[in-house]
Amino acid sequence: MTAEIGNFCLVLAFMLSIAQAAVVATGLRRPGLERYSEGLSLAAAVAIIGAFAMLVTAFVRSDFSVVNVYQHSHTDKPLLYKITGAWGSHEGSMLLWCLILLVYGAMITLRGGGLSAGLKHKALGVQGLLGAAFTGFTLFSSNPLWRLAEDPNRVWMLEAAPLQGLSLNPALQDPGLAFHPPMLYLGYVGFSVVFSFAVAALIEGRLDRAWARWIRPWVLVAWSFLTAGITVGAFWAYYELGWGGWWAWDPVENASFMPWLAATALLHSAIVMEKRDALKAWTVFLGLLAFTFSMLGAFLVRSGLLTSVHAFAVDPQRGILLLAILLVTAGAGFALFAVRAPDLKPGGLFAPVSRETALVLNNLLLSAALCSVFLGTLYPILMQAVFNKTMSVGEPYYLAVFAPIMIVALLLIPISTLMAWRRADLKGVLQRLGLTFGFAALAAAVGLVLYRGASWWSQAQYLIGLLAGFWLIFGSFKFLWDRTEGKLKRATGLPLSTWGMLLAHIGLGVFVLGAVVETHAKQGATQVMAVGDTLKTGRYNLTFDDTFAATASNYDAQGGVFSVRDDNKRVCEARPQWRYYGASGSSQSEVWLCFTPLSDLYIVMAQPQTLPDGRAAWHVRFFYNPWVRLIFLGPLLMALGGLVSLADRRLRLGVPTKAKPRPSEDTSAGKVET
Amino acid sequence: MVRGLEPRMNADKREYFGLLRRPRAVGSAMLAALRSMCVYSRSFVVPICLLLATTPALADPAQDEARAEALFREVRCIQCQSESIADSTAPIAADMRRLIREDIAAGKDDVRIREELRARYTDYVLFRPRFAASNLLLWVLPPLIVLLGAGLLFWLGKKQKTSRTYELSPEETEKLREIMKADD
Ligand code: HEM
């Protein structure tokens, strides 16, 4: 019965979403019914929760009469992977997408206390339309709850329910799958709320500072989840795929990075709009763009256009449907924007030197960076489709085009945070930052001396990267020092949004340091090894001491016992594995990481083989990844910063304002220079 | 373009300042750089380029290995999923690495090695798209956005400065008061 109940709930969610949009539509003509959209959004959320719960139940129970369970599960899998298998496929992940979409819709109702009724209901209407589109797509073309007999593709010529499933891709049998897709989707789909608010405001024709304040928490929530989701994904790729890297500029990775860049720009422009009543059209545009890129990502991953480690194999038909949803929703949003934007009253004038100008520069640079990622991702696809020519765009391109743009943006951050709103004194700010820059340059120079670099060019890249990272971190501390004058009491009095900003920018600096050091100073070696052999990477020696066998319910593994020595001093014992997943007949290596606080020694064994002399041997890769921890720590700090800023009381909706006036926002940059 | 010639990873054990202590390495690097610039600008007519193009490269094993490592990161493993041959463990990647090492040992410069790879496997094999007319947008649009945007900002700033100073109208003063009120 589970699948039937689930299907019923899914149909219900679809119909309730349509109703939610419909009542708002009628309300545009004759007001009255639109307030029911609130109740409908709650009901739709409950229905979709029901559908999703039924899917998880089917997985937990290994109900192989359900196509999706049959294809992606197995009785021998541990319970955790049975549950996570529910979103390990295209169909299941679409249901997860719908779940999050409708729950966000309900959150508009629940958390929208301070909103004007008109705006709230119109946003709910748009959210209902989005909900109907995606639940409809899931229901009719990608339903994870179909029974074998109902599957319209009819590829399963099975009379009775099979006794065993085909199991899940071994790479997905990992705790990473428990967190990565849900977090990513909480990010992607969170921008739907911003999209709905943007369309609602365009319909109402009213865009003011209050609007910017309302969307800011939603942007922060979605942005923080997206940041964390991408990070978890990168870490997962790092330790699961066994190639020693963490970011490949793979189209699917880029697909998650594009909404992130758009949202980061939005985060900053929304602040300008809130504080200065300016950049209205641009902020709305970014609001539409962020979710458009989210949908583009969902489409790319499922289009069949890409071969990627992360992509789902899906027939093109469903890809076309997703593309249609994307084009219709985004197209309608931007068309409305084109009609309405000229009517928006331009906001206040900017002084050329002010925090708002700096934030405009931030938006300019982030947009250009976004453009390079967008072009780099779509160019090969378009070249293939239009000219039938194959080409590749990879790391060298992004290092040449994306990186310089971002470096300029990073160098601007400490300056911009010290600038006052409305009118700043650039010379004064630069003077205040002189010593900070000196320290950053010193730290970078020390780093360069320690770096046994190759060419002048790689040394220059290294130096600039380190400088940017240290400058960001030191600059944030300088800001903190100026605002508190070193007094703890004043530090506790700083608004949470200021702490959020500091954490995010420091996290960015931490990430930059990690990325620069890891990519430049990484060392690695590969060799076919049997017991007794050694392999050297940098100053580390790896010795293959012994082998062992291990079994779990879902795999059989052969493992190696390796000792790692640093000039004869033993550093750690590594036990990587080569696992054979009988249920799917595939193998997968299990990486071993020797953790140190900052750096990793990374050992993988793969491709078992027999040497001519009869000894068993493996293909062993041994990497030294210096400061790699910072690459994952930095973005988590950023996400934390977003959440801290979110907790700021002033951002919460419906909270009555305090009686005591806060210090004027305009002085939030510390001293106002005159 | 010179960039591609330079090793980006220090897989070898050379030390800092290592280059300065080996004039031959510096010499061959500079030669290679100049030469590739000549090829890129297609200005073979310039006699000095002709001269350079015929000079044999000065061999230096460490420099060679660094060059190889840098090239590996630019070359796509054609049977893998968006992996460079530096990262891939596939047999074909190992073959391609071997071929590139041989080419370097044979004295071919990076530009020629890239061209030959391209001839054999099409543009698909290089992660750095060519700077060609069909790829113009890819290379030029992002920096252009920055330049045009910055120019626009500058122009607006100038215009504003000359147009008027801040003098709030009564209406604006009223609005400002509202805003300040809403802020607390
Ligand atoms: C590229 C990555 C960046 C990230 C991840 C990032 C992140 C953040 C976050 C999370 C906040 C807090 C937002 C809020 O409270 O709603 C913030 C605020 C801020 N950011 Fe960034 N930022 C980035 C780049 C930049 C750049 C390039 C600039 C300047 C050119 C900049 C200048 C600022 C300023 C001035 C604020 C404070 C605005 C205010 O509340 O008064 N940021 N940033």
mmCIF file of N, CA and C in Angstrom, chain A residues 209 213 243 250 277 308-309 349-351 360-361 364-365 368 371-372 375-376 379 383 390-397 399-401 405 423 451-459 461 519-523 607 619 621 657 661-662 664-665, chain B residues 2-3 6-10 12 14-17 19 73-74 76 81-83 86-89 122-129 134-139 141-143 145-146 149-150 153 157 160-161 164 166 175-176 179-180 182-184:
data_model
loop_
_atom_site.group_PDB
_atom_site.id
_atom_site.type_symbol
_atom_site.label_atom_id
_atom_site.label_comp_id
_atom_site.label_asym_id
_atom_site.label_seq_id
_atom_site.Cartn_x
_atom_site.Cartn_y
_atom_site.Cartn_z
ATOM 1 N N ARG A 209 12.371 49.314 0.375
ATOM 2 C CA ARG A 209 13.375 48.785 1.287
ATOM 3 C C ARG A 209 12.805 47.617 2.090
ATOM 4 N N ARG A 213 14.341 43.888 2.815
ATOM 5 C CA ARG A 213 14.511 43.319 4.155
ATOM 6 C C ARG A 213 13.815 41.959 4.260
ATOM 7 N N TRP A 243 40.723 10.569 -6.558
ATOM 8 C CA TRP A 243 41.644 11.193 -7.490
ATOM 9 C C TRP A 243 42.475 12.272 -6.826
ATOM 10 N N ASP A 250 34.048 20.653 -13.337
ATOM 11 C CA ASP A 250 33.168 19.753 -14.047
ATOM 12 C C ASP A 250 31.841 20.502 -14.250
ATOM 13 N N ASP A 277 17.867 52.165 -0.530
ATOM 14 C CA ASP A 277 16.731 52.233 -1.437
ATOM 15 C C ASP A 277 17.189 52.360 -2.893
ATOM 16 N N SER A 308 29.275 13.243 -16.607
ATOM 17 C CA SER A 308 29.949 13.746 -15.432
ATOM 18 C C SER A 308 29.812 12.715 -14.342
ATOM 19 N N VAL A 309 30.727 12.745 -13.431
ATOM 20 C CA VAL A 309 30.638 11.811 -12.314
ATOM 21 C C VAL A 309 29.388 12.036 -11.496
ATOM 22 N N LEU A 349 20.917 58.710 -5.005
ATOM 23 C CA LEU A 349 22.175 58.871 -5.713
ATOM 24 C C LEU A 349 23.315 58.301 -4.873
ATOM 25 N N PHE A 350 24.323 57.846 -5.587
ATOM 26 C CA PHE A 350 25.495 57.329 -4.893
ATOM 27 C C PHE A 350 26.608 58.348 -4.916
ATOM 28 N N ALA A 351 27.282 58.472 -3.821
ATOM 29 C CA ALA A 351 28.554 59.180 -3.883
ATOM 30 C C ALA A 351 29.571 58.201 -4.462
ATOM 31 N N VAL A 360 28.561 47.859 -5.281
ATOM 32 C CA VAL A 360 28.234 47.776 -6.705
ATOM 33 C C VAL A 360 29.403 47.135 -7.460
ATOM 34 N N LEU A 361 30.608 47.525 -7.081
ATOM 35 C CA LEU A 361 31.792 46.906 -7.693
ATOM 36 C C LEU A 361 31.815 45.413 -7.414
ATOM 37 N N LEU A 364 29.494 43.850 -9.738
ATOM 38 C CA LEU A 364 30.037 43.853 -11.098
ATOM 39 C C LEU A 364 31.031 42.697 -11.267
ATOM 40 N N LEU A 365 31.933 42.575 -10.293
ATOM 41 C CA LEU A 365 32.967 41.542 -10.411
ATOM 42 C C LEU A 365 32.361 40.150 -10.296
ATOM 43 N N ALA A 368 30.730 39.275 -13.562
ATOM 44 C CA ALA A 368 31.692 38.898 -14.593
ATOM 45 C C ALA A 368 32.226 37.490 -14.327
ATOM 46 N N CYS A 371 29.661 35.134 -15.317
ATOM 47 C CA CYS A 371 29.632 35.037 -16.776
ATOM 48 C C CYS A 371 30.701 34.061 -17.273
ATOM 49 N N SER A 372 31.883 34.100 -16.678
ATOM 50 C CA SER A 372 32.931 33.197 -17.161
ATOM 51 C C SER A 372 32.586 31.743 -16.845
ATOM 52 N N LEU A 375 29.786 30.764 -19.370
ATOM 53 C CA LEU A 375 30.317 30.511 -20.712
ATOM 54 C C LEU A 375 31.127 29.213 -20.738
ATOM 55 N N GLY A 376 31.975 29.049 -19.729
ATOM 56 C CA GLY A 376 32.823 27.864 -19.699
ATOM 57 C C GLY A 376 32.016 26.578 -19.629
ATOM 58 N N TYR A 379 29.595 26.660 -23.286
ATOM 59 C CA TYR A 379 30.251 26.729 -24.592
ATOM 60 C C TYR A 379 30.437 25.363 -25.236
ATOM 61 N N MET A 383 28.716 24.414 -28.724
ATOM 62 C CA MET A 383 29.558 24.095 -29.873
ATOM 63 C C MET A 383 29.200 22.731 -30.442
ATOM 64 N N THR A 390 33.590 19.233 -31.007
ATOM 65 C CA THR A 390 33.826 18.988 -29.595
ATOM 66 C C THR A 390 34.932 19.907 -29.107
ATOM 67 N N MET A 391 34.802 20.326 -27.878
ATOM 68 C CA MET A 391 35.864 21.110 -27.259
ATOM 69 C C MET A 391 35.778 20.936 -25.750
ATOM 70 N N SER A 392 36.801 21.364 -25.058
ATOM 71 C CA SER A 392 36.811 21.250 -23.612
ATOM 72 C C SER A 392 37.170 22.590 -22.996
ATOM 73 N N VAL A 393 36.550 22.859 -21.858
ATOM 74 C CA VAL A 393 36.937 24.031 -21.084
ATOM 75 C C VAL A 393 37.238 23.530 -19.684
ATOM 76 N N GLY A 394 38.430 23.770 -19.218
ATOM 77 C CA GLY A 394 38.786 23.249 -17.902
ATOM 78 C C GLY A 394 39.612 24.222 -17.093
ATOM 79 N N GLU A 395 40.279 23.676 -16.125
ATOM 80 C CA GLU A 395 41.009 24.476 -15.151
ATOM 81 C C GLU A 395 41.860 25.600 -15.746
ATOM 82 N N PRO A 396 42.637 25.347 -16.799
ATOM 83 C CA PRO A 396 43.481 26.442 -17.303
ATOM 84 C C PRO A 396 42.671 27.663 -17.712
ATOM 85 N N TYR A 397 41.491 27.420 -18.283
ATOM 86 C CA TYR A 397 40.645 28.560 -18.667
ATOM 87 C C TYR A 397 40.200 29.346 -17.432
ATOM 88 N N LEU A 399 41.516 29.449 -14.502
ATOM 89 C CA LEU A 399 42.636 30.127 -13.851
ATOM 90 C C LEU A 399 42.970 31.416 -14.583
ATOM 91 N N ALA A 400 42.774 31.423 -15.895
ATOM 92 C CA ALA A 400 43.139 32.601 -16.675
ATOM 93 C C ALA A 400 42.066 33.676 -16.633
ATOM 94 N N VAL A 401 40.795 33.296 -16.565
ATOM 95 C CA VAL A 401 39.728 34.290 -16.680
ATOM 96 C C VAL A 401 39.000 34.513 -15.357
ATOM 97 N N ILE A 405 39.552 37.896 -11.911
ATOM 98 C CA ILE A 405 38.392 38.711 -11.556
ATOM 99 C C ILE A 405 38.083 38.558 -10.066
ATOM 100 N N ARG A 423 28.965 58.321 2.128
ATOM 101 C CA ARG A 423 30.154 59.039 1.689
ATOM 102 C C ARG A 423 31.326 58.602 2.549
ATOM 103 N N TYR A 451 57.923 28.102 0.238
ATOM 104 C CA TYR A 451 57.420 27.334 -0.894
ATOM 105 C C TYR A 451 58.557 27.013 -1.844
ATOM 106 N N ARG A 452 58.760 25.727 -2.068
ATOM 107 C CA ARG A 452 59.818 25.368 -2.999
ATOM 108 C C ARG A 452 59.226 25.360 -4.390
ATOM 109 N N GLY A 453 58.956 26.530 -4.880
ATOM 110 C CA GLY A 453 58.170 26.674 -6.101
ATOM 111 C C GLY A 453 58.960 26.406 -7.355
ATOM 112 N N ALA A 454 58.248 26.236 -8.414
ATOM 113 C CA ALA A 454 58.894 25.924 -9.673
ATOM 114 C C ALA A 454 59.253 27.207 -10.418
ATOM 115 N N SER A 455 58.323 27.732 -11.186
ATOM 116 C CA SER A 455 58.667 28.847 -12.059
ATOM 117 C C SER A 455 58.302 30.170 -11.404
ATOM 118 N N TRP A 456 58.754 31.247 -12.000
ATOM 119 C CA TRP A 456 58.391 32.568 -11.472
ATOM 120 C C TRP A 456 56.888 32.759 -11.567
ATOM 121 N N TRP A 457 56.296 32.179 -12.582
ATOM 122 C CA TRP A 457 54.864 32.394 -12.778
ATOM 123 C C TRP A 457 54.059 31.718 -11.679
ATOM 124 N N SER A 458 54.441 30.489 -11.359
ATOM 125 C CA SER A 458 53.682 29.828 -10.301
ATOM 126 C C SER A 458 53.979 30.495 -8.967
ATOM 127 N N GLN A 459 55.185 31.037 -8.820
ATOM 128 C CA GLN A 459 55.476 31.765 -7.585
ATOM 129 C C GLN A 459 54.649 33.038 -7.488
ATOM 130 N N GLN A 461 51.685 33.541 -8.830
ATOM 131 C CA GLN A 461 50.314 33.151 -8.499
ATOM 132 C C GLN A 461 50.186 32.841 -7.019
ATOM 133 N N THR A 519 46.763 23.691 -4.187
ATOM 134 C CA THR A 519 47.000 23.484 -5.617
ATOM 135 C C THR A 519 48.457 23.690 -5.980
ATOM 136 N N HIS A 520 49.156 24.567 -5.291
ATOM 137 C CA HIS A 520 50.536 24.822 -5.701
ATOM 138 C C HIS A 520 51.546 23.883 -5.065
ATOM 139 N N ALA A 521 51.310 23.497 -3.830
ATOM 140 C CA ALA A 521 52.354 22.744 -3.137
ATOM 141 C C ALA A 521 52.008 21.269 -2.993
ATOM 142 N N LYS A 522 50.919 20.854 -3.652
ATOM 143 C CA LYS A 522 50.527 19.458 -3.579
ATOM 144 C C LYS A 522 51.596 18.562 -4.204
ATOM 145 N N GLN A 523 51.786 17.391 -3.614
ATOM 146 C CA GLN A 523 52.738 16.464 -4.199
ATOM 147 C C GLN A 523 52.084 15.107 -4.304
ATOM 148 N N GLN A 607 42.691 -1.125 -8.768
ATOM 149 C CA GLN A 607 43.107 -2.009 -9.852
ATOM 150 C C GLN A 607 44.040 -3.153 -9.397
ATOM 151 N N HIS A 619 47.493 -0.790 -7.787
ATOM 152 C CA HIS A 619 47.866 0.518 -8.261
ATOM 153 C C HIS A 619 47.687 1.469 -7.082
ATOM 154 N N ARG A 621 48.131 5.204 -5.179
ATOM 155 C CA ARG A 621 48.412 6.625 -5.346
ATOM 156 C C ARG A 621 48.580 7.233 -3.964
ATOM 157 N N THR A 657 9.704 46.019 16.695
ATOM 158 C CA THR A 657 10.976 46.724 16.793
ATOM 159 C C THR A 657 11.199 47.190 18.209
ATOM 160 N N PRO A 661 16.216 53.173 20.177
ATOM 161 C CA PRO A 661 16.796 53.184 18.832
ATOM 162 C C PRO A 661 18.229 52.668 18.855
ATOM 163 N N ARG A 662 18.522 51.876 17.857
ATOM 164 C CA ARG A 662 19.899 51.401 17.722
ATOM 165 C C ARG A 662 20.742 52.539 17.164
ATOM 166 N N SER A 664 22.572 54.603 14.605
ATOM 167 C CA SER A 664 22.180 54.722 13.201
ATOM 168 C C SER A 664 22.979 53.787 12.317
ATOM 169 N N GLU A 665 22.279 53.212 11.344
ATOM 170 C CA GLU A 665 22.935 52.263 10.447
ATOM 171 C C GLU A 665 24.075 52.917 9.689
ATOM 172 N N VAL B 2 52.572 32.606 -22.411
ATOM 173 C CA VAL B 2 53.814 32.093 -21.856
ATOM 174 C C VAL B 2 53.508 31.177 -20.693
ATOM 175 N N ARG B 3 52.389 31.499 -20.054
ATOM 176 C CA ARG B 3 51.968 30.765 -18.877
ATOM 177 C C ARG B 3 52.054 29.263 -19.011
ATOM 178 N N GLU B 6 55.021 27.282 -18.289
ATOM 179 C CA GLU B 6 55.643 27.239 -16.982
ATOM 180 C C GLU B 6 55.027 26.144 -16.134
ATOM 181 N N PRO B 7 55.825 25.434 -15.426
ATOM 182 C CA PRO B 7 55.301 24.393 -14.552
ATOM 183 C C PRO B 7 54.500 25.033 -13.439
ATOM 184 N N ARG B 8 53.347 24.514 -13.187
ATOM 185 C CA ARG B 8 52.531 25.090 -12.145
ATOM 186 C C ARG B 8 52.672 24.301 -10.850
ATOM 187 N N MET B 9 52.996 23.042 -10.975
ATOM 188 C CA MET B 9 53.110 22.242 -9.775
ATOM 189 C C MET B 9 54.560 21.899 -9.547
ATOM 190 N N ASN B 10 54.926 21.810 -8.319
ATOM 191 C CA ASN B 10 56.320 21.530 -8.072
ATOM 192 C C ASN B 10 56.491 20.084 -7.690
ATOM 193 N N ASP B 12 58.527 18.194 -8.758
ATOM 194 C CA ASP B 12 59.952 17.886 -8.617
ATOM 195 C C ASP B 12 60.467 18.494 -7.324
ATOM 196 N N ARG B 14 62.876 20.576 -6.770
ATOM 197 C CA ARG B 14 63.792 21.695 -6.855
ATOM 198 C C ARG B 14 63.505 22.719 -5.791
ATOM 199 N N GLU B 15 64.531 23.468 -5.475
ATOM 200 C CA GLU B 15 64.377 24.396 -4.386
ATOM 201 C C GLU B 15 63.993 25.763 -4.887
ATOM 202 N N TYR B 16 63.626 26.557 -3.934
ATOM 203 C CA TYR B 16 63.392 27.957 -4.200
ATOM 204 C C TYR B 16 64.716 28.553 -4.712
ATOM 205 N N PHE B 17 64.623 29.467 -5.608
ATOM 206 C CA PHE B 17 65.795 30.049 -6.244
ATOM 207 C C PHE B 17 66.527 29.066 -7.126
ATOM 208 N N LEU B 19 65.936 28.073 -9.971
ATOM 209 C CA LEU B 19 66.077 28.541 -11.351
ATOM 210 C C LEU B 19 67.268 29.476 -11.494
ATOM 211 N N ARG B 73 48.285 18.718 -16.974
ATOM 212 C CA ARG B 73 47.076 19.302 -16.391
ATOM 213 C C ARG B 73 46.184 19.958 -17.441
ATOM 214 N N GLU B 74 46.746 20.211 -18.593
ATOM 215 C CA GLU B 74 45.968 20.858 -19.650
ATOM 216 C C GLU B 74 45.330 19.852 -20.581
ATOM 217 N N ARG B 76 43.230 16.581 -21.623
ATOM 218 C CA ARG B 76 42.104 15.802 -21.126
ATOM 219 C C ARG B 76 42.331 14.332 -21.411
ATOM 220 N N GLN B 81 36.018 10.952 -17.461
ATOM 221 C CA GLN B 81 35.025 11.997 -17.282
ATOM 222 C C GLN B 81 35.695 13.238 -16.749
ATOM 223 N N SER B 82 35.769 14.249 -17.556
ATOM 224 C CA SER B 82 36.420 15.513 -17.219
ATOM 225 C C SER B 82 37.584 15.361 -16.234
ATOM 226 N N GLU B 83 38.540 14.559 -16.623
ATOM 227 C CA GLU B 83 39.752 14.412 -15.837
ATOM 228 C C GLU B 83 40.934 14.745 -16.734
ATOM 229 N N ALA B 86 46.813 14.237 -15.879
ATOM 230 C CA ALA B 86 47.594 14.283 -14.643
ATOM 231 C C ALA B 86 46.851 13.556 -13.527
ATOM 232 N N ASP B 87 45.526 13.633 -13.556
ATOM 233 C CA ASP B 87 44.733 13.057 -12.466
ATOM 234 C C ASP B 87 44.310 11.624 -12.719
ATOM 235 N N SER B 88 44.275 11.224 -13.968
ATOM 236 C CA SER B 88 43.632 9.961 -14.283
ATOM 237 C C SER B 88 44.577 8.767 -14.126
ATOM 238 N N THR B 89 43.979 7.650 -13.703
ATOM 239 C CA THR B 89 44.772 6.424 -13.602
ATOM 240 C C THR B 89 44.511 5.503 -14.786
ATOM 241 N N THR B 122 41.430 16.291 -31.870
ATOM 242 C CA THR B 122 40.572 17.488 -31.957
ATOM 243 C C THR B 122 40.695 18.369 -30.707
ATOM 244 N N ASP B 123 39.954 19.477 -30.752
ATOM 245 C CA ASP B 123 39.995 20.445 -29.648
ATOM 246 C C ASP B 123 39.595 19.844 -28.321
ATOM 247 N N TYR B 124 38.892 18.754 -28.371
ATOM 248 C CA TYR B 124 38.366 18.129 -27.157
ATOM 249 C C TYR B 124 39.476 17.804 -26.164
ATOM 250 N N VAL B 125 40.673 17.580 -26.658
ATOM 251 C CA VAL B 125 41.732 17.056 -25.802
ATOM 252 C C VAL B 125 42.381 18.138 -24.942
ATOM 253 N N LEU B 126 42.137 19.411 -25.282
ATOM 254 C CA LEU B 126 42.793 20.473 -24.520
ATOM 255 C C LEU B 126 41.796 21.195 -23.621
ATOM 256 N N PHE B 127 42.136 21.296 -22.332
ATOM 257 C CA PHE B 127 41.258 21.967 -21.384
ATOM 258 C C PHE B 127 41.320 23.477 -21.522
ATOM 259 N N ARG B 128 42.342 23.966 -22.209
ATOM 260 C CA ARG B 128 42.412 25.399 -22.450
ATOM 261 C C ARG B 128 41.945 25.646 -23.871
ATOM 262 N N PRO B 129 40.734 26.209 -24.037
ATOM 263 C CA PRO B 129 40.220 26.403 -25.391
ATOM 264 C C PRO B 129 41.146 27.343 -26.157
ATOM 265 N N SER B 134 36.072 31.669 -32.950
ATOM 266 C CA SER B 134 34.866 31.006 -32.466
ATOM 267 C C SER B 134 34.806 31.000 -30.941
ATOM 268 N N ASN B 135 35.954 31.185 -30.301
ATOM 269 C CA ASN B 135 35.963 31.192 -28.840
ATOM 270 C C ASN B 135 36.090 32.595 -28.274
ATOM 271 N N LEU B 136 35.898 33.590 -29.112
ATOM 272 C CA LEU B 136 36.168 34.955 -28.685
ATOM 273 C C LEU B 136 35.330 35.337 -27.469
ATOM 274 N N LEU B 137 34.043 35.004 -27.546
ATOM 275 C CA LEU B 137 33.133 35.366 -26.469
ATOM 276 C C LEU B 137 33.615 34.805 -25.136
ATOM 277 N N LEU B 138 34.015 33.557 -25.202
ATOM 278 C CA LEU B 138 34.468 32.846 -24.009
ATOM 279 C C LEU B 138 35.606 33.591 -23.323
ATOM 280 N N TRP B 139 36.541 34.064 -24.113
ATOM 281 C CA TRP B 139 37.728 34.694 -23.543
ATOM 282 C C TRP B 139 37.509 36.163 -23.221
ATOM 283 N N LEU B 141 34.407 38.139 -23.145
ATOM 284 C CA LEU B 141 33.229 38.722 -22.505
ATOM 285 C C LEU B 141 33.419 39.033 -21.011
ATOM 286 N N PRO B 142 33.916 38.066 -20.197
ATOM 287 C CA PRO B 142 34.024 38.382 -18.768
ATOM 288 C C PRO B 142 34.888 39.612 -18.462
ATOM 289 N N PRO B 143 36.117 39.705 -19.016
ATOM 290 C CA PRO B 143 36.879 40.928 -18.742
ATOM 291 C C PRO B 143 36.205 42.170 -19.302
ATOM 292 N N ILE B 145 33.028 42.756 -19.457
ATOM 293 C CA ILE B 145 31.987 43.175 -18.514
ATOM 294 C C ILE B 145 32.596 44.035 -17.417
ATOM 295 N N VAL B 146 33.736 43.578 -16.896
ATOM 296 C CA VAL B 146 34.380 44.341 -15.827
ATOM 297 C C VAL B 146 34.759 45.731 -16.333
ATOM 298 N N GLY B 149 31.648 47.883 -17.182
ATOM 299 C CA GLY B 149 30.955 48.224 -15.935
ATOM 300 C C GLY B 149 31.714 49.284 -15.165
ATOM 301 N N ALA B 150 33.014 49.093 -15.050
ATOM 302 C CA ALA B 150 33.819 50.063 -14.312
ATOM 303 C C ALA B 150 33.785 51.409 -15.022
ATOM 304 N N LEU B 153 30.472 53.088 -14.284
ATOM 305 C CA LEU B 153 30.449 53.626 -12.926
ATOM 306 C C LEU B 153 31.219 54.928 -12.863
ATOM 307 N N GLY B 157 29.763 58.537 -11.990
ATOM 308 C CA GLY B 157 30.302 59.293 -10.867
ATOM 309 C C GLY B 157 30.682 60.700 -11.294
ATOM 310 N N GLN B 160 27.625 62.840 -12.056
ATOM 311 C CA GLN B 160 26.926 63.221 -10.849
ATOM 312 C C GLN B 160 27.631 64.371 -10.158
ATOM 313 N N LYS B 161 28.959 64.299 -10.160
ATOM 314 C CA LYS B 161 29.733 65.310 -9.471
ATOM 315 C C LYS B 161 29.488 66.676 -10.099
ATOM 316 N N ARG B 164 25.126 68.151 -9.672
ATOM 317 C CA ARG B 164 24.613 68.923 -8.544
ATOM 318 C C ARG B 164 25.190 68.410 -7.243
ATOM 319 N N TYR B 166 24.515 67.661 -3.093
ATOM 320 C CA TYR B 166 23.398 67.152 -2.312
ATOM 321 C C TYR B 166 22.630 68.281 -1.673
ATOM 322 N N LYS B 175 11.049 61.831 3.341
ATOM 323 C CA LYS B 175 11.297 60.419 3.082
ATOM 324 C C LYS B 175 12.422 59.910 3.969
ATOM 325 N N LEU B 176 13.435 60.749 4.084
ATOM 326 C CA LEU B 176 14.586 60.366 4.893
ATOM 327 C C LEU B 176 14.146 60.124 6.329
ATOM 328 N N ILE B 179 12.534 56.896 6.592
ATOM 329 C CA ILE B 179 13.490 55.789 6.511
ATOM 330 C C ILE B 179 14.187 55.602 7.850
ATOM 331 N N MET B 180 14.626 56.705 8.417
ATOM 332 C CA MET B 180 15.341 56.597 9.677
ATOM 333 C C MET B 180 14.438 56.001 10.742
ATOM 334 N N ALA B 182 11.960 53.928 10.192
ATOM 335 C CA ALA B 182 11.743 52.517 9.906
ATOM 336 C C ALA B 182 12.952 51.687 10.307
ATOM 337 N N ASP B 183 14.077 52.357 10.362
ATOM 338 C CA ASP B 183 15.314 51.612 10.588
ATOM 339 C C ASP B 183 15.443 51.077 12.005
ATOM 340 N N ASP B 184 14.853 51.781 12.957
ATOM 341 C CA ASP B 184 15.113 51.343 14.334
ATOM 342 C C ASP B 184 14.122 50.296 14.795
#
